[in-house]
Coordinates of C-alpha atoms in Angstrom, one line a residue:
M21 CA -3.8 -30.0 24.8
L22 CA -3.9 -31.4 28.3
S23 CA -7.6 -32.1 28.1
D24 CA -7.2 -33.8 24.7
S25 CA -4.5 -36.1 26.1
F26 CA -6.7 -36.9 29.1
R27 CA -9.6 -37.8 26.8
Q28 CA -7.3 -40.0 24.7
H29 CA -6.0 -41.7 27.8
N30 CA -9.6 -42.4 29.0
T31 CA -10.5 -43.8 25.5
N32 CA -7.5 -46.1 25.5
T33 CA -8.4 -47.3 29.1
D34 CA -12.0 -48.0 28.1
S35 CA -10.9 -50.0 25.1
V36 CA -8.5 -52.0 27.2
D37 CA -11.2 -52.7 29.8
T38 CA -13.6 -53.8 27.1
H39 CA -11.0 -56.1 25.6
Q40 CA -10.3 -57.6 29.1
H41 CA -14.0 -58.0 29.7
Q42 CA -14.4 -59.9 26.4
L43 CA -11.5 -62.2 27.2
L44 CA -12.9 -62.8 30.7
H45 CA -16.3 -63.6 29.2
R46 CA -14.8 -66.1 26.7
H47 CA -12.7 -67.7 29.5
C48 CA -15.8 -68.2 31.7
T49 CA -17.8 -69.5 28.7
C50 CA -15.0 -72.0 28.0
L51 CA -14.9 -73.1 31.6
D52 CA -18.7 -73.5 31.7
S53 CA -18.6 -75.6 28.6
V54 CA -15.9 -77.9 30.0
L55 CA -17.7 -78.3 33.3
R56 CA -21.0 -79.0 31.5
Q57 CA -19.4 -81.7 29.4
S58 CA -17.7 -83.2 32.4
V59 CA -20.9 -83.4 34.4
Y60 CA -22.8 -84.7 31.4
T61 CA -20.3 -87.5 30.8
R62 CA -20.4 -88.6 34.4
H63 CA -24.2 -88.5 34.4
Q64 CA -24.2 -90.7 31.4
A65 CA -21.7 -93.1 33.0
A66 CA -23.8 -93.3 36.2
Q67 CA -27.0 -93.9 34.1
L68 CA -25.3 -96.8 32.2
A69 CA -24.0 -98.3 35.5
R70 CA -27.5 -98.1 37.0
L71 CA -29.1 -99.7 34.0
A72 CA -26.5 -102.5 34.1
G73 CA -27.2 -103.2 37.8
F74 CA -24.1 -101.6 39.2
R75 CA -25.9 -99.2 41.6
A76 CA -22.9 -98.8 44.0
T77 CA -20.7 -97.7 41.1
A78 CA -23.4 -95.4 39.8
L79 CA -23.8 -93.8 43.2
G80 CA -20.0 -93.2 43.5
I81 CA -19.9 -91.5 40.1
L82 CA -22.8 -89.3 41.1
I83 CA -21.1 -88.2 44.3
R84 CA -17.9 -87.3 42.5
A85 CA -19.9 -85.4 39.9
E86 CA -21.9 -83.5 42.5
T87 CA -18.8 -82.1 44.1
T88 CA -17.9 -80.2 40.9
C89 CA -21.3 -78.5 40.7
L90 CA -22.4 -75.3 42.5
P91 CA -25.5 -75.8 44.7
S92 CA -27.5 -73.4 42.5
S93 CA -26.3 -74.9 39.2
A94 CA -28.7 -76.3 36.7
L95 CA -26.3 -79.2 36.2
L96 CA -27.1 -80.5 39.7
A97 CA -30.7 -81.5 39.0
P98 CA -30.0 -84.4 36.5
L99 CA -27.6 -85.9 39.1
Q100 CA -30.2 -85.7 41.8
I101 CA -32.8 -87.2 39.6
E102 CA -30.4 -90.1 38.8
H103 CA -29.8 -90.6 42.5
S104 CA -33.5 -90.8 43.2
Q105 CA -33.8 -93.4 40.4
I106 CA -31.1 -95.5 42.1
L107 CA -33.1 -95.4 45.4
W108 CA -36.3 -96.5 43.5
D109 CA -34.4 -99.4 41.7
E110 CA -33.1 -100.6 45.1
G111 CA -36.7 -100.8 46.5
H112 CA -36.5 -97.7 48.7
T113 CA -39.8 -96.3 47.3
G114 CA -40.5 -93.9 50.1
D115 CA -37.0 -92.4 50.1
A116 CA -37.1 -92.2 46.3
I117 CA -40.4 -90.3 46.2
A118 CA -39.2 -87.9 48.9
S119 CA -35.9 -87.3 47.2
M120 CA -37.6 -86.7 43.8
G121 CA -40.2 -84.4 45.5
R122 CA -37.4 -82.2 46.8
V123 CA -35.9 -82.0 43.4
V124 CA -39.3 -81.0 41.9
D125 CA -39.8 -78.3 44.6
A126 CA -36.3 -76.9 44.0
L127 CA -36.8 -76.7 40.2
S128 CA -40.3 -75.3 40.6
A129 CA -38.9 -72.5 42.7
K130 CA -36.2 -71.8 40.1
L131 CA -38.8 -71.5 37.4
N132 CA -40.9 -69.2 39.6
M133 CA -43.9 -71.5 39.2
P134 CA -46.9 -71.2 41.5
D135 CA -47.8 -74.2 43.7
D136 CA -50.1 -76.7 42.0
A137 CA -53.4 -76.0 43.8
A138 CA -54.9 -79.0 42.0
N139 CA -52.7 -81.5 43.8
N140 CA -55.3 -81.9 46.6
G141 CA -58.2 -82.2 44.1
S142 CA -60.4 -85.2 43.7
S143 CA -60.9 -87.6 40.8
S144 CA -64.0 -85.7 39.9
L145 CA -61.7 -83.1 38.2
L146 CA -60.5 -85.6 35.7
L147 CA -63.3 -85.0 33.2
G148 CA -63.7 -81.3 33.6
T149 CA -60.2 -79.8 33.6
A150 CA -58.2 -82.3 31.6
A151 CA -56.2 -81.1 28.7
G152 CA -56.3 -77.6 30.0
G153 CA -59.9 -77.1 29.0
A154 CA -63.0 -76.1 30.8
G155 CA -66.4 -77.6 31.0
S156 CA -66.4 -80.9 29.3
G157 CA -62.9 -80.4 28.1
V158 CA -63.7 -82.0 24.7
H159 CA -62.3 -80.1 21.8
A160 CA -64.2 -80.5 18.6
N161 CA -61.3 -79.2 16.5
D162 CA -58.4 -81.2 17.8
G163 CA -55.2 -80.2 16.1
L164 CA -52.8 -83.1 16.5
S165 CA -49.7 -81.2 15.6
P166 CA -47.0 -81.4 18.3
G167 CA -45.3 -78.2 19.3
P168 CA -45.1 -75.6 22.0
L169 CA -48.4 -74.9 23.5
S170 CA -47.5 -71.2 23.8
Q171 CA -48.4 -70.9 20.1
S172 CA -52.0 -71.8 20.9
G173 CA -52.2 -69.7 24.0
G174 CA -51.3 -72.2 26.6
G175 CA -48.2 -72.9 28.6
L176 CA -45.1 -70.8 29.2
D177 CA -44.3 -68.0 26.8
M178 CA -41.1 -69.2 25.0
G179 CA -40.4 -65.6 23.9
K180 CA -39.6 -64.5 27.4
D181 CA -36.6 -66.9 27.9
E182 CA -34.1 -64.1 28.4
A183 CA -36.2 -62.4 31.0
E184 CA -36.8 -65.7 32.8
A185 CA -33.1 -66.6 32.6
T186 CA -32.1 -63.6 34.6
S187 CA -34.5 -64.5 37.4
I188 CA -33.2 -68.1 37.7
G189 CA -30.2 -68.6 39.8
G190 CA -28.9 -65.0 39.4
G191 CA -28.0 -64.4 35.8
S192 CA -28.2 -68.0 34.5
S193 CA -28.0 -68.5 30.7
I194 CA -30.8 -69.4 28.4
H195 CA -29.1 -72.8 28.1
D196 CA -29.5 -73.3 31.9
L197 CA -33.1 -72.3 31.6
H198 CA -33.8 -75.0 29.0
D199 CA -31.9 -77.5 31.1
T200 CA -33.9 -76.6 34.2
R201 CA -37.2 -77.0 32.3
A202 CA -36.1 -80.3 30.9
S203 CA -35.1 -81.5 34.4
F204 CA -38.3 -80.3 35.9
A205 CA -40.3 -82.2 33.2
K206 CA -38.4 -85.4 33.7
A207 CA -38.5 -85.2 37.5
S208 CA -42.2 -84.4 37.7
L209 CA -43.1 -87.2 35.2
L210 CA -41.1 -89.8 37.2
L211 CA -42.6 -88.5 40.5
S212 CA -46.1 -88.7 39.1
Q213 CA -45.5 -92.2 37.8
W214 CA -44.1 -93.4 41.1
Q215 CA -46.9 -91.9 43.1
D216 CA -49.4 -93.5 40.7
M217 CA -47.7 -96.9 41.1
T218 CA -47.8 -96.6 44.9
K219 CA -51.3 -95.1 44.9
A220 CA -50.0 -92.1 46.8
V221 CA -52.2 -89.6 44.9
D222 CA -55.6 -89.7 43.2
S223 CA -56.2 -89.7 39.5
G224 CA -57.5 -86.2 39.3
S225 CA -54.3 -84.8 40.9
L226 CA -52.2 -86.8 38.5
I227 CA -54.1 -85.6 35.4
N228 CA -53.7 -82.0 36.5
R229 CA -50.0 -82.5 37.0
Y230 CA -49.6 -84.0 33.6
N231 CA -51.4 -81.0 32.1
K232 CA -49.0 -78.8 34.0
L233 CA -46.1 -80.7 32.4
I234 CA -47.5 -80.4 29.0
K235 CA -47.6 -76.6 29.4
I236 CA -43.9 -76.7 30.5
Q237 CA -42.5 -79.1 27.9
E238 CA -44.5 -81.3 25.6
S239 CA -43.2 -84.8 25.0
D240 CA -44.4 -88.2 23.9
K241 CA -43.7 -89.6 27.4
V242 CA -46.1 -87.1 29.1
Y243 CA -48.8 -87.6 26.5
Y244 CA -48.5 -91.4 26.7
A245 CA -48.5 -91.4 30.5
C246 CA -51.7 -89.3 30.5
G247 CA -53.3 -91.4 27.9
H248 CA -52.4 -94.6 29.8
L249 CA -53.9 -93.1 33.0
Y250 CA -57.2 -92.4 31.2
D251 CA -57.1 -95.9 29.6
R252 CA -56.9 -97.4 33.1
L253 CA -59.8 -95.2 34.2
F254 CA -61.8 -96.3 31.2
S255 CA -61.1 -100.0 32.1
M256 CA -62.4 -99.4 35.6
L257 CA -65.5 -97.5 34.6
S258 CA -66.5 -99.9 31.8
K259 CA -66.8 -103.0 34.1
P260 CA -70.2 -104.6 33.4
D261 CA -71.1 -105.2 37.0
L262 CA -71.1 -101.4 37.7
A263 CA -74.0 -100.8 35.3
L264 CA -76.2 -103.4 37.0
R265 CA -76.4 -101.3 40.2
L266 CA -77.2 -98.0 38.6
S267 CA -80.5 -96.3 37.7
K268 CA -81.3 -95.2 34.2
A269 CA -80.3 -91.6 34.9
Q270 CA -77.0 -92.8 36.4
Q271 CA -76.4 -95.1 33.5
D272 CA -76.8 -92.2 31.1
H273 CA -74.3 -90.2 33.1
R274 CA -71.9 -93.1 33.2
S275 CA -72.2 -93.5 29.4
T276 CA -71.4 -89.8 29.0
Q277 CA -68.4 -90.2 31.3
L278 CA -67.2 -93.2 29.4
A279 CA -67.4 -91.3 26.1
S280 CA -65.4 -88.5 27.5
V281 CA -62.7 -90.8 28.9
Q282 CA -62.5 -92.6 25.5
Y283 CA -62.0 -89.2 23.8
Y284 CA -59.0 -88.4 26.1
V285 CA -57.5 -91.9 25.6
I286 CA -57.6 -91.4 21.9
R287 CA -56.5 -87.7 22.1
Y288 CA -53.4 -88.3 24.3
Y289 CA -52.3 -91.5 22.6
S290 CA -52.6 -89.9 19.1
R291 CA -50.5 -86.9 20.3
A292 CA -47.8 -89.3 21.7
L293 CA -47.7 -91.1 18.3
M294 CA -47.4 -87.8 16.5
Y295 CA -44.2 -87.1 18.4
S296 CA -42.4 -90.3 17.8
S297 CA -42.7 -94.1 17.4
R298 CA -41.5 -94.8 20.9
F299 CA -44.9 -96.1 22.1
L300 CA -46.2 -97.3 18.8
Y301 CA -46.7 -100.9 19.8
Q302 CA -48.4 -99.9 23.1
A303 CA -50.5 -96.9 22.0
L304 CA -51.6 -97.5 18.4
P305 CA -53.3 -100.9 18.8
R306 CA -55.1 -99.8 22.0
L307 CA -56.2 -96.5 20.4
L308 CA -57.7 -98.3 17.4
T309 CA -59.4 -100.8 19.7
V310 CA -61.1 -98.1 21.8
W311 CA -62.2 -96.2 18.7
L312 CA -63.5 -99.3 16.8
D313 CA -65.3 -100.7 19.8
F314 CA -66.9 -97.3 20.6
G315 CA -68.0 -97.0 17.0
A316 CA -69.8 -100.3 17.2
S317 CA -71.4 -99.7 20.6
I318 CA -72.8 -96.3 19.5
L319 CA -75.2 -98.1 17.2
N320 CA -77.0 -99.8 20.1
P321 CA -79.2 -98.4 22.9
P322 CA -78.8 -96.8 25.3
E323 CA -75.8 -95.1 23.7
S324 CA -77.5 -94.5 20.4
K325 CA -80.3 -92.5 22.3
N326 CA -77.9 -90.4 24.3
S327 CA -77.2 -87.2 22.4
R328 CA -74.1 -86.3 24.4
V329 CA -72.6 -89.7 23.7
V330 CA -73.3 -89.4 20.0
D331 CA -71.7 -85.9 20.0
R332 CA -68.6 -87.3 21.7
F333 CA -68.4 -90.1 19.1
K334 CA -68.6 -87.6 16.2
T335 CA -65.8 -85.6 17.8
I336 CA -63.7 -88.8 18.2
N337 CA -64.3 -89.8 14.6
R338 CA -63.1 -86.3 13.4
V339 CA -60.0 -86.7 15.6
M340 CA -59.3 -90.1 14.1
H341 CA -59.8 -88.8 10.5
N342 CA -57.3 -86.0 11.1
F343 CA -54.9 -88.5 12.8
A344 CA -55.2 -90.9 9.9
K345 CA -54.2 -88.2 7.4
R346 CA -51.3 -86.8 9.5
L347 CA -49.6 -89.9 10.9
P348 CA -47.0 -91.4 8.5
A349 CA -48.4 -94.5 6.8
F350 CA -45.6 -96.8 7.8
N351 CA -46.9 -96.7 11.4
F352 CA -50.1 -98.4 10.3
L353 CA -48.1 -101.4 8.9
V354 CA -47.7 -102.5 12.5
V355 CA -51.5 -102.8 13.0
L356 CA -52.5 -103.7 9.4
S357 CA -53.9 -107.1 10.4
Q358 CA -56.0 -105.4 13.1
L359 CA -57.4 -102.9 10.6
V360 CA -58.1 -105.5 7.9
S361 CA -59.8 -107.7 10.5
R362 CA -62.4 -104.9 11.2
I363 CA -63.1 -104.3 7.6
C364 CA -66.8 -105.3 8.2
H365 CA -67.3 -102.7 10.8
P366 CA -71.1 -102.0 11.1
N367 CA -70.6 -98.2 11.6
E368 CA -70.4 -96.5 8.2
D369 CA -68.7 -93.4 9.6
V370 CA -66.0 -95.6 11.2
F371 CA -65.5 -97.6 8.1
A372 CA -65.0 -94.4 6.0
V373 CA -62.0 -93.5 8.2
L374 CA -60.8 -97.1 8.2
E375 CA -60.9 -97.1 4.4
V376 CA -58.8 -93.9 4.3
I377 CA -56.2 -95.6 6.5
I378 CA -56.0 -98.8 4.4
L379 CA -55.9 -96.8 1.1
S380 CA -53.0 -94.6 2.4
V381 CA -51.0 -97.7 3.4
L382 CA -51.8 -99.5 0.1
E383 CA -50.7 -96.5 -1.9
L384 CA -47.2 -96.4 -0.3
Y385 CA -46.7 -100.0 0.6
P386 CA -48.7 -102.1 -1.9
Q387 CA -46.4 -105.1 -1.8
Q388 CA -46.9 -105.6 2.0
T389 CA -50.6 -104.5 2.1
L390 CA -51.9 -106.6 -0.8
W391 CA -51.1 -109.9 1.0
Q392 CA -53.3 -108.9 3.9
L393 CA -56.2 -108.0 1.5
M394 CA -56.0 -111.0 -0.8
G395 CA -57.1 -113.4 1.9
V396 CA -60.0 -111.1 2.8
Q397 CA -61.0 -110.8 -0.9
R398 CA -61.3 -114.6 -1.1
S399 CA -63.3 -114.8 2.1
T400 CA -66.4 -117.0 2.0
Y401 CA -68.2 -114.3 4.0
A402 CA -69.8 -112.1 1.3
A403 CA -69.7 -108.9 3.3
R404 CA -66.0 -109.1 3.9
S405 CA -65.3 -109.9 0.3
E406 CA -67.5 -107.0 -0.9
R407 CA -65.8 -104.5 1.4
C408 CA -62.3 -105.6 0.3
N409 CA -63.3 -105.4 -3.4
S410 CA -64.6 -101.9 -2.8
I411 CA -61.3 -100.8 -1.3
L412 CA -59.3 -102.3 -4.1
A413 CA -61.6 -100.7 -6.7
K414 CA -61.0 -97.3 -5.1
A415 CA -57.3 -97.9 -5.1
R416 CA -57.3 -98.7 -8.8
A417 CA -59.3 -95.5 -9.5
L418 CA -57.2 -93.2 -7.2
H419 CA -53.8 -94.7 -7.8
G420 CA -53.7 -96.3 -11.2
A421 CA -50.8 -96.6 -13.6
D422 CA -51.0 -93.0 -14.5
A423 CA -51.1 -91.7 -11.0
L424 CA -48.4 -93.9 -9.4
T425 CA -46.1 -95.7 -11.8
R426 CA -43.3 -98.2 -11.1
V427 CA -41.0 -99.9 -13.6
G428 CA -41.9 -103.5 -13.7
V429 CA -39.6 -106.5 -14.3
R430 CA -40.6 -106.5 -17.9
G431 CA -39.7 -102.8 -18.4
R432 CA -43.3 -101.5 -18.4
N433 CA -44.9 -98.9 -16.1
L434 CA -46.8 -100.7 -13.5
G435 CA -49.1 -98.9 -11.0
V436 CA -51.0 -100.0 -8.0
G437 CA -53.8 -101.2 -10.3
G438 CA -51.4 -103.5 -12.1
L439 CA -50.0 -104.9 -8.8
I440 CA -53.5 -105.6 -7.6
Q441 CA -54.3 -107.5 -10.8
Q442 CA -51.1 -109.5 -10.5
A443 CA -51.7 -110.3 -6.8
S444 CA -55.2 -111.4 -7.5
K445 CA -54.1 -113.8 -10.3
L446 CA -51.2 -115.1 -8.3
T447 CA -53.5 -115.8 -5.3
D448 CA -55.8 -117.8 -7.5
Q449 CA -52.9 -119.9 -8.8
L450 CA -51.5 -120.5 -5.4
L451 CA -54.9 -121.6 -4.1
G452 CA -55.1 -124.0 -7.0
L453 CA -51.7 -125.3 -6.2
C454 CA -52.8 -125.9 -2.5
N455 CA -55.9 -127.7 -3.5
A456 CA -54.4 -129.7 -6.3
L457 CA -54.5 -133.5 -6.1
P458 CA -52.0 -135.9 -7.9
P459 CA -53.6 -137.5 -10.9
A460 CA -52.8 -141.0 -9.5
R461 CA -51.9 -142.4 -6.2
T462 CA -48.6 -143.8 -7.5
I463 CA -47.4 -140.3 -8.5
T464 CA -45.4 -138.7 -5.8
T465 CA -43.8 -135.8 -7.8
M466 CA -45.6 -133.0 -9.7
H467 CA -43.9 -130.6 -12.0
M468 CA -44.9 -126.9 -12.4
A469 CA -44.2 -126.8 -16.2
K470 CA -46.4 -129.9 -16.7
D471 CA -49.1 -129.8 -14.0
F472 CA -49.3 -126.1 -13.3
K473 CA -48.7 -124.5 -16.7
T474 CA -50.7 -121.3 -16.0
L475 CA -48.6 -120.6 -12.8
A476 CA -45.4 -121.3 -14.7
K477 CA -46.3 -118.9 -17.6
S478 CA -47.3 -116.1 -15.2
T479 CA -43.7 -115.5 -14.1
P480 CA -41.8 -113.3 -13.8
L481 CA -44.0 -111.1 -11.7
D482 CA -43.7 -107.6 -10.1
I483 CA -45.6 -108.8 -7.0
I484 CA -43.3 -110.4 -4.4
V485 CA -43.9 -113.0 -1.8
P486 CA -42.2 -111.4 1.2
L487 CA -40.7 -113.2 4.2
Q488 CA -42.2 -112.6 7.6
R489 CA -39.3 -110.5 8.7
C490 CA -39.8 -108.2 5.7
L491 CA -43.4 -107.5 6.9
V492 CA -42.2 -105.9 10.1
P493 CA -41.3 -102.2 9.6
A494 CA -38.1 -100.7 10.8
L495 CA -39.1 -97.8 13.0
P496 CA -37.1 -94.6 13.4
S497 CA -35.3 -94.4 16.8
A498 CA -34.8 -90.7 17.1
P499 CA -37.5 -88.5 18.8
G500 CA -39.8 -86.9 16.2
G501 CA -39.3 -89.9 13.9
A502 CA -43.1 -90.1 13.4
E503 CA -42.7 -87.0 11.2
H504 CA -40.5 -88.9 8.7
G505 CA -41.7 -91.6 6.4

C-alpha cells in the first residue's frame, strides 16, 4: 500500500511538472512573439524615417530597438543592416562597408558557413564557375523555374532546418533560422553591391559571392544583380576597339567569351523575371536586345565559323524558347513594340521564338496587340508585311472562333480571327479617312454618314480603339507576381 501511494504521488508530481513546463513554454513563446513584433515595428519605423531623409530619427529608433534585443538574437541583424544603410546614405561609404562586413561575418558564423575562398579570386573565374557549374558553366537544359536549389542538388538542405536551428545561437527556433538566412542574404547582397560601386572587389569575386547567395536564398534581387554584373562585363568586352588589337586566335577566344557572357546575362535576367515583375522594365528589354542582336551577329563571320559560338547561340535560343512559354504573357506587353519592330529578324531560329511570343500575347490580349500589328501589316516594306501576315494567319488557324470565343456586341461568338478581320477593315477605313480630301475648297465640314458611308456602316465593332494609358499593363506588386496572369 505504501509503495502504491508513493508511485501515485510521483505520477501526480510528474503531471504537475509537465503542466508547469507547458505553461512556461507558452509564456516564453508569447513573450518572444511580443518582442519580435516590437522590434519589427521599430525596424519598419526606422526604415521609413531613413527613406524620408530623417536619418537622425531613424538612428534613434534603432538604438532604442537594439537595447531590447539579446546580443545573440536573430532580431538584431536587421537593425544592424539598417544602421549600415544609414551610414551609406550619409556618405560614409567606408564605415558602411566595414559595418556591413561585420554583420555578414557574424551571420555567416551563426549559419556555420565556411569562409568564401573565392573572394580573393580573379576575374578569370567569371566564365568558369558562374552559376555553380564547372567548365564552361553553360547549361544546355536550363530550367527557369524559381525555387530552392536544394531540390536540384545545390545549396543548403532545407530538410535539415531543425538540426541547424539547434546549432545557431544555442537552441534557436526554426523561425530564427529563417530570419538569419534572410538577413544574411540581404546583408551580403548590399555589401556586394556597395563593394561593386566602390570598386573594392573584382568581378570574379562578386560573381562567386552571388552564387553563394543563390544557394542560401534565391531571390529576384540576387538574380538581377548577377545578370546586371554580367551585362556590364559584356558591354566592356564588346567594345569595337578591343578587337582591332587582337590576333585571329585571340578574336576567336574573345567571341567565345562574349557568347558565354551573353548566355549568363539572359539566364540571370530571365530567372529574375520568373520570380516577379520588380525588374521588368530594366531586365526584359535588355534581355531581348542581347538575344536579338546575338542572333543577327551569328549569321556573319567570324562568329558563324566558330563552332563554340554557334553552340552557345543554340543554347541561348533554347533558353529563350522555354522562357517565352513560361513567362506570363502580360509581361511581354511592356516590350511589344520592341518585339514587333524586330519582326524582320534575319535569323529564322530567332524569328521562330519571336513568333511564339507574339502569338501568345495576341491570344490573350488581342485588343492591345492588334494595333501594333496593323501598322506593320500595312508597311510598304514587303518583308515586314509578309511576316506580319504570316503571324496573323497562324493566329487565325490556332485561335479561331471555335478555339477562343468571345461574345461580340451583336451577340455572336467572335474569336481572334474575327477580331483580326475587324481590325484590318477598320484600319483600311481609318487610312482612307486620313487621306481623304474635301470635294471642294469651299467645303470645311465633312460628315461621316455622307462622305464616309462605309466607315459609318461598319459600326458597332468589337475591336476597340484604346487610349494610351490603357496600353500600359498594371503589374503585380507582390513578390512572385510573375507567376500570376
